[in-house]
C-alpha positions as a Python dict, from the first residue, in 0.01 Angstrom:
ca = {
    (1, 'M'): (0, 0, 0),
    (2, 'S'): (111, 279, -232),
    (3, 'L'): (236, 613, -100),
    (4, 'R'): (-53, 787, -281),
    (5, 'K'): (-314, 572, -102),
    (6, 'T'): (-142, 628, 230),
    (7, 'I'): (-149, 1005, 182),
    (8, 'L'): (-514, 997, 76),
    (9, 'G'): (-601, 785, 379),
    (10, 'I'): (-429, 1022, 618),
    (11, 'S'): (-596, 1321, 450),
    (12, 'A'): (-940, 1163, 484),
    (13, 'F'): (-877, 1082, 849),
    (14, 'M'): (-760, 1438, 924),
    (15, 'A'): (-1064, 1583, 746),
    (16, 'L'): (-1290, 1362, 956),
    (17, 'V'): (-1120, 1464, 1280),
    (18, 'C'): (-1113, 1836, 1197),
    (19, 'S'): (-1479, 1843, 1093),
    (20, 'A'): (-1605, 1648, 1392),
    (21, 'P'): (-1852, 1851, 1599),
    (22, 'A'): (-1765, 1954, 1953),
    (23, 'L'): (-1870, 1704, 2218),
    (24, 'A'): (-2196, 1811, 2384),
    (25, 'D'): (-2271, 1714, 2743),
    (26, 'A'): (-2604, 1838, 2881),
    (27, 'A'): (-2488, 1775, 3238),
    (28, 'D'): (-2190, 2003, 3181),
    (29, 'G'): (-2425, 2246, 3008),
    (30, 'E'): (-2641, 2265, 3321),
    (31, 'K'): (-2337, 2373, 3522),
    (32, 'L'): (-2227, 2620, 3256),
    (33, 'F'): (-2578, 2766, 3244),
    (34, 'G'): (-2507, 2908, 3589),
    (35, 'Q'): (-2342, 3206, 3421),
    (36, 'C'): (-2673, 3277, 3245),
    (37, 'L'): (-2898, 3266, 3553),
    (38, 'A'): (-2855, 3635, 3630),
    (39, 'C'): (-3067, 3717, 3325),
    (40, 'H'): (-3244, 3394, 3215),
    (41, 'Q'): (-3450, 3116, 3371),
    (42, 'I'): (-3548, 2774, 3237),
    (43, 'G'): (-3784, 2509, 3369),
    (44, 'E'): (-4148, 2479, 3475),
    (45, 'S'): (-4136, 2779, 3712),
    (46, 'A'): (-3924, 2996, 3482),
    (47, 'K'): (-4005, 3368, 3448),
    (48, 'H'): (-3876, 3653, 3237),
    (49, 'L'): (-3595, 3845, 3402),
    (50, 'F'): (-3366, 4088, 3221),
    (51, 'G'): (-3373, 3830, 2940),
    (52, 'P'): (-3660, 3598, 2838),
    (53, 'K'): (-3718, 3251, 2979),
    (54, 'L'): (-3568, 2990, 2748),
    (55, 'N'): (-3818, 2704, 2748),
    (56, 'G'): (-3873, 2517, 2419),
    (57, 'M'): (-3661, 2748, 2203),
    (58, 'S'): (-3468, 2485, 2007),
    (59, 'N'): (-3552, 2469, 1634),
    (60, 'K'): (-3806, 2748, 1672),
    (61, 'P'): (-3818, 3099, 1523),
    (62, 'A'): (-3651, 3358, 1743),
    (63, 'G'): (-3849, 3615, 1942),
    (64, 'L'): (-4149, 3400, 2043),
    (65, 'A'): (-4137, 3448, 2421),
    (66, 'E'): (-4477, 3585, 2523),
    (67, 'D'): (-4497, 3907, 2727),
    (68, 'Y'): (-4127, 3978, 2683),
    (69, 'V'): (-4013, 4308, 2530),
    (70, 'Y'): (-3728, 4240, 2287),
    (71, 'S'): (-3485, 4507, 2168),
    (72, 'G'): (-3541, 4669, 1830),
    (73, 'S'): (-3233, 4495, 1691),
    (74, 'F'): (-3359, 4155, 1803),
    (75, 'K'): (-3703, 4217, 1656),
    (76, 'K'): (-3545, 4300, 1320),
    (77, 'A'): (-3340, 3980, 1329),
    (78, 'A'): (-3651, 3775, 1414),
    (79, 'Q'): (-3850, 3941, 1134),
    (80, 'S'): (-3568, 3856, 895),
    (81, 'G'): (-3621, 3486, 965),
    (82, 'L'): (-3377, 3409, 1247),
    (83, 'K'): (-3436, 3057, 1375),
    (84, 'W'): (-3274, 2903, 1682),
    (85, 'D'): (-3100, 2589, 1564),
    (86, 'D'): (-2764, 2448, 1674),
    (87, 'E'): (-2569, 2662, 1428),
    (88, 'S'): (-2737, 2996, 1505),
    (89, 'L'): (-2732, 2935, 1881),
    (90, 'D'): (-2363, 2851, 1864),
    (91, 'K'): (-2282, 3174, 1680),
    (92, 'F'): (-2498, 3380, 1915),
    (93, 'L'): (-2345, 3230, 2230),
    (94, 'E'): (-1995, 3284, 2093),
    (95, 'A'): (-2040, 3660, 2043),
    (96, 'P'): (-2394, 3794, 2106),
    (97, 'L'): (-2305, 4157, 2034),
    (98, 'D'): (-2155, 4064, 1695),
    (99, 'F'): (-2430, 3820, 1593),
    (100, 'I'): (-2710, 4071, 1665),
    (101, 'V'): (-2567, 4422, 1677),
    (102, 'G'): (-2755, 4629, 1936),
    (103, 'T'): (-2897, 4334, 2130),
    (104, 'K'): (-2978, 4387, 2498),
    (105, 'M'): (-2768, 4080, 2583),
    (106, 'A'): (-2453, 4263, 2691),
    (107, 'F'): (-2261, 3941, 2750),
    (108, 'P'): (-1911, 3886, 2608),
    (109, 'G'): (-1988, 3532, 2496),
    (110, 'V'): (-1870, 3175, 2557),
    (111, 'K'): (-1539, 3121, 2378),
    (112, 'S'): (-1513, 2743, 2417),
    (113, 'E'): (-1685, 2553, 2135),
    (114, 'E'): (-1734, 2250, 2360),
    (115, 'S'): (-1892, 2465, 2633),
    (116, 'R'): (-2132, 2623, 2382),
    (117, 'A'): (-2231, 2279, 2254),
    (118, 'S'): (-2301, 2162, 2610),
    (119, 'I'): (-2515, 2466, 2690),
    (120, 'I'): (-2717, 2410, 2370),
    (121, 'A'): (-2763, 2042, 2460),
    (122, 'Y'): (-2897, 2149, 2800),
    (123, 'L'): (-3140, 2401, 2648),
    (124, 'K'): (-3274, 2135, 2409),
    (125, 'E'): (-3382, 1917, 2703),
    (126, 'F'): (-3669, 2154, 2793),
    (127, 'N'): (-3999, 2172, 2607),
    (128, 'E'): (-4230, 2475, 2578),
    (129, 'N'): (-4384, 2402, 2919),
    (130, 'G'): (-4044, 2388, 3086),
    (131, 'E'): (-4062, 2010, 3134),
    (132, 'R'): (-3731, 1831, 3106),
    (133, 'I'): (-3775, 1577, 2832),
    (134, 'K'): (-3446, 1393, 2875),
    (135, 'A'): (-3298, 1224, 3176),
    (136, 'V'): (-3010, 1394, 3345),
    (137, 'V'): (-2683, 1232, 3246),
    (138, 'E'): (-2485, 1118, 3545),
    (139, 'P'): (-2158, 1307, 3579),
    (140, 'K'): (-1846, 1127, 3466),
    (141, 'I'): (-1628, 978, 3737),
    (142, 'I'): (-1283, 1125, 3705),
    (143, 'K'): (-994, 989, 3903),
    (144, 'P'): (-831, 1259, 4112),
    (145, 'I'): (-488, 1376, 4003),
    (146, 'V'): (-233, 1358, 4278),
    (147, 'I'): (-33, 1679, 4294),
    (148, 'E'): (258, 1732, 4520),
    (149, 'P'): (196, 2021, 4764),
    (150, 'R'): (361, 2346, 4668),
    (151, 'K'): (627, 2497, 4885),
    (152, 'L'): (526, 2771, 5124),
    (153, 'A'): (677, 3113, 5074),
    (154, 'T'): (874, 3069, 5396),
    (155, 'E'): (1038, 2757, 5253),
    (156, 'F'): (1204, 2943, 4967),
    (157, 'V'): (1554, 3070, 5020),
    (158, 'V'): (1577, 3445, 4962),
    (159, 'P'): (1906, 3552, 4798),
    (160, 'K'): (2133, 3770, 5006),
    (161, 'H'): (2072, 4064, 4774),
    (162, 'G'): (1697, 4032, 4853),
    (163, 'V'): (1581, 4045, 4493),
    (164, 'L'): (1373, 3752, 4367),
    (165, 'H'): (1370, 3871, 4003),
    (166, 'L'): (994, 3815, 3968),
    (167, 'G'): (815, 4012, 3697),
    (168, 'R'): (941, 4343, 3559),
    (169, 'R'): (889, 4713, 3603),
    (170, 'A'): (568, 4832, 3433),
    (171, 'L'): (616, 5031, 3112),
    (172, 'D'): (498, 5393, 3109),
    (173, 'E'): (226, 5312, 2853),
    (174, 'E'): (102, 5025, 3070),
    (175, 'V'): (71, 5255, 3370),
    (176, 'V'): (-118, 5509, 3161),
    (177, 'A'): (-361, 5240, 3042),
    (178, 'W'): (-452, 5153, 3402),
    (179, 'D'): (-433, 5502, 3549),
    (180, 'I'): (-776, 5624, 3437),
    (181, 'D'): (-931, 5739, 3766),
    (182, 'I'): (-1087, 6086, 3777),
    (183, 'R'): (-1084, 6308, 4086),
    (184, 'P'): (-1362, 6550, 4189),
    (185, 'D'): (-1131, 6841, 4104),
    (186, 'G'): (-1114, 6718, 3742),
    (187, 'L'): (-766, 6568, 3755),
    (188, 'G'): (-758, 6278, 3511),
    (189, 'L'): (-1045, 6401, 3290),
    (190, 'P'): (-980, 6337, 2920),
    (191, 'K'): (-1031, 6614, 2668),
    (192, 'G'): (-1370, 6596, 2503),
    (193, 'S'): (-1738, 6685, 2510),
    (194, 'G'): (-2086, 6546, 2460),
    (195, 'N'): (-2443, 6674, 2474),
    (196, 'A'): (-2759, 6534, 2629),
    (197, 'I'): (-2933, 6488, 2291),
    (198, 'D'): (-2660, 6257, 2160),
    (199, 'G'): (-2643, 6100, 2505),
    (200, 'S'): (-3011, 6009, 2482),
    (201, 'E'): (-2949, 5783, 2182),
    (202, 'L'): (-2632, 5634, 2330),
    (203, 'Y'): (-2810, 5570, 2660),
    (204, 'E'): (-3102, 5398, 2487),
    (205, 'N'): (-2865, 5167, 2297),
    (206, 'H'): (-2624, 5085, 2578),
    (207, 'C'): (-2789, 5157, 2915),
    (208, 'A'): (-3170, 5153, 2899),
    (209, 'S'): (-3201, 4774, 2886),
    (210, 'C'): (-3079, 4763, 3249),
    (211, 'H'): (-3148, 5110, 3389),
    (212, 'G'): (-3473, 5190, 3205),
    (213, 'S'): (-3533, 5456, 2941),
    (214, 'F'): (-3583, 5722, 3208),
    (215, 'G'): (-3333, 5594, 3464),
    (216, 'E'): (-3606, 5416, 3661),
    (217, 'G'): (-3418, 5083, 3665),
    (218, 'T'): (-3546, 4746, 3540),
    (219, 'V'): (-3583, 4428, 3745),
    (220, 'R'): (-3288, 4436, 3990),
    (221, 'W'): (-3072, 4695, 3815),
    (222, 'P'): (-2994, 5030, 3987),
    (223, 'V'): (-3220, 5334, 3958),
    (224, 'L'): (-3028, 5633, 3819),
    (225, 'A'): (-3280, 5918, 3838),
    (226, 'G'): (-3529, 6058, 4086),
    (227, 'G'): (-3528, 6005, 4461),
    (228, 'E'): (-3523, 6374, 4552),
    (229, 'D'): (-3583, 6440, 4924),
    (230, 'T'): (-3591, 6067, 5011),
    (231, 'L'): (-3256, 6036, 5191),
    (232, 'T'): (-3415, 6089, 5533),
    (233, 'E'): (-3687, 5831, 5471),
    (234, 'E'): (-3677, 5473, 5599),
    (235, 'R'): (-3603, 5340, 5249),
    (236, 'P'): (-3421, 5620, 5064),
    (237, 'E'): (-3384, 5615, 4684),
    (238, 'K'): (-3011, 5666, 4632),
    (239, 'T'): (-2971, 5782, 4272),
    (240, 'V'): (-2715, 5990, 4085),
    (241, 'G'): (-2927, 6300, 4139),
    (242, 'S'): (-3032, 6241, 4499),
    (243, 'Y'): (-2722, 6086, 4654),
    (244, 'W'): (-2399, 6088, 4452),
    (245, 'P'): (-2169, 6370, 4570),
    (246, 'Y'): (-1948, 6425, 4265),
    (247, 'L'): (-2002, 6417, 3889),
    (248, 'S'): (-1652, 6274, 3847),
    (249, 'T'): (-1775, 5948, 4003),
    (250, 'V'): (-2045, 5918, 3737),
    (251, 'Y'): (-1804, 5975, 3450),
    (252, 'D'): (-1535, 5752, 3599),
    (253, 'Y'): (-1772, 5459, 3659),
    (254, 'I'): (-1933, 5471, 3314),
    (255, 'R'): (-1595, 5501, 3146),
    (256, 'R'): (-1441, 5220, 3352),
    (257, 'A'): (-1718, 4962, 3382),
    (258, 'M'): (-2004, 5025, 3141),
    (259, 'P'): (-2188, 4900, 2939),
    (260, 'F'): (-2234, 4585, 3142),
    (261, 'G'): (-2047, 4302, 2971),
    (262, 'N'): (-1876, 4535, 2724),
    (263, 'A'): (-1675, 4773, 2943),
    (264, 'R'): (-1433, 5028, 2789),
    (265, 'S'): (-1615, 5011, 2453),
    (266, 'L'): (-1740, 5374, 2472),
    (267, 'S'): (-1533, 5667, 2350),
    (268, 'D'): (-1453, 5953, 2588),
    (269, 'D'): (-1702, 6176, 2401),
    (270, 'D'): (-1968, 5903, 2433),
    (271, 'V'): (-1917, 5903, 2810),
    (272, 'Y'): (-1948, 6283, 2823),
    (273, 'A'): (-2276, 6258, 2629),
    (274, 'I'): (-2425, 5983, 2847),
    (275, 'T'): (-2321, 6169, 3164),
    (276, 'A'): (-2490, 6484, 3029),
    (277, 'Y'): (-2807, 6284, 2960),
    (278, 'I'): (-2809, 6141, 3313),
    (279, 'L'): (-2787, 6497, 3448),
    (280, 'Y'): (-3087, 6580, 3227),
    (281, 'L'): (-3281, 6277, 3358),
    (282, 'N'): (-3228, 6412, 3710),
    (283, 'D'): (-3349, 6762, 3611),
    (284, 'L'): (-3004, 6903, 3686),
    (285, 'E'): (-2950, 7031, 3329),
    (286, 'D'): (-3170, 7096, 3025),
    (287, 'E'): (-3197, 6871, 2720),
    (288, 'E'): (-2960, 7087, 2512),
    (289, 'F'): (-2684, 7085, 2775),
    (290, 'E'): (-2332, 7006, 2656),
    (291, 'L'): (-2082, 6867, 2906),
    (292, 'T'): (-1717, 6936, 2829),
    (293, 'S'): (-1382, 6888, 2993),
    (294, 'E'): (-1380, 7268, 3044),
    (295, 'N'): (-1714, 7309, 3226),
    (296, 'F'): (-1711, 6970, 3402),
    (297, 'T'): (-1587, 7091, 3742),
    (298, 'S'): (-1845, 7371, 3751),
    (299, 'I'): (-2125, 7115, 3792),
    (300, 'R'): (-2211, 7067, 4162),
    (301, 'M'): (-2427, 6774, 4271),
    (302, 'P'): (-2719, 6844, 4513),
    (303, 'N'): (-2592, 6611, 4787),
    (304, 'E'): (-2226, 6716, 4781),
    (305, 'E'): (-2246, 6913, 5107),
    (306, 'N'): (-2364, 6606, 5297),
    (307, 'F'): (-2034, 6428, 5230),
    (308, 'T'): (-1734, 6522, 5445),
    (309, 'A'): (-1364, 6474, 5384),
    (310, 'D'): (-1185, 6194, 5568),
    (311, 'N'): (-1015, 6386, 5848),
    (312, 'R'): (-914, 6094, 6068),
    (313, 'H'): (-550, 6196, 6034),
    (314, 'E'): (-640, 6510, 6233),
    (315, 'E'): (-799, 6329, 6527),
    (316, 'S'): (-640, 6368, 6870),
    (317, 'Y'): (-493, 6020, 6902),
    (318, 'R'): (-292, 6071, 6585),
    (319, 'L'): (-165, 6410, 6697),
    (320, 'T'): (-71, 6304, 7052),
    (321, 'N'): (40, 5944, 7002),
    (322, 'N'): (323, 5977, 6753),
    (323, 'S'): (66, 5986, 6473),
    (324, 'E'): (-14, 5618, 6531),
    (325, 'P'): (-374, 5503, 6585),
    (326, 'C'): (-469, 5358, 6922),
    (327, 'M'): (-517, 4980, 6903),
    (328, 'N'): (-619, 4886, 7262),
    (329, 'N'): (-774, 5042, 7574),
    (330, 'C'): (-860, 5349, 7368),
    (331, 'A'): (-1199, 5442, 7516),
    (332, 'D'): (-1243, 5609, 7854),
    (333, 'I'): (-1521, 5365, 7941),
    (334, 'P'): (-1557, 4990, 7871),
    (335, 'A'): (-1714, 4896, 7537),
    (336, 'R'): (-2078, 4790, 7569),
    (337, 'I'): (-2288, 4594, 7321),
    (338, 'I'): (-2615, 4782, 7279),
    (339, 'Q'): (-2786, 4562, 7020),
    (340, 'R'): (-2721, 4245, 6822),
    (341, 'A'): (-2769, 4204, 6448),
    (342, 'R'): (-3028, 3926, 6481),
    (343, 'V'): (-3246, 4160, 6689),
    (344, 'L'): (-3169, 4470, 6485),
    (345, 'D'): (-3257, 4273, 6168),
    (346, 'V'): (-3017, 4434, 5923),
    (347, 'T'): (-3178, 4248, 5633),
    (348, 'P'): (-3414, 4479, 5437),
    (349, 'D'): (-3781, 4393, 5441),
    (350, 'S'): (-3897, 4210, 5128),
    (351, 'E'): (-4151, 4392, 4914),
}
């Protein structure tokens, strides 16, 4: 065989291998679909949750789920001819926020091509009525890998100098990147500002899909507004306006953890604007209010006075017992069980 033919043969083989589609396993896809169950259901009893039910969607135009309210961005994509086939589903699952900018699906995506293929294979097994049209594939039998047990920490010999040389000291810039907490007195607040009008648009794009356009909450997501004078009721409505003691907690949480599935994507000014809008939703400020790093600490929340500082370090046992807490025989009288959880029924009543 000539060298030229050999090279061409190898090239053809490599092209075939590189272009081969990812292996799809519906049984694996069923397991992987567990990460989707918080927002989606599939099957004969499926219902709309935060996202639509996914019955019979394969090779169909997008946006056909009846009685489900899609985001404006998704509606535009559907009107432009988006169809759910293997290729479009794969791209959407890989990076939903990039495939449809502004979608309510605030999910970072599935990075593994094989995992995406398996999820798609699982979705294709359900028809429009939620009936499973293919038999479940039995899981593969994999021989267990024998691994020698790891040593316990007590089995390692510690050098005489006591240093194990594990890791390194954190760089100053690494500490700064993690040290983003904000105290009620304003320590840690970044410079910036934002108003409730701009916050309204930002909130609608990033928050309303979970918390509702007016902070009323959707499905199982938290309510952010309302609840005034309910804290003494049997089932109080604990919202930002009715319960939270400090505005710094609102800003810190939004900045650190929101939007859901895309945390740390908002600028500091965006967070100021959304925080200002949440104050407006709770009737604590007007719609033209601007929140800044300068006026931030002047905002007092209605329920602040009902929170007290942790003063356990001032209690008598700490002051009279070498500042160490009592760990046994601390009470003057024997402890007595007055009620058990199964009788008290700590589980909230279902609606």
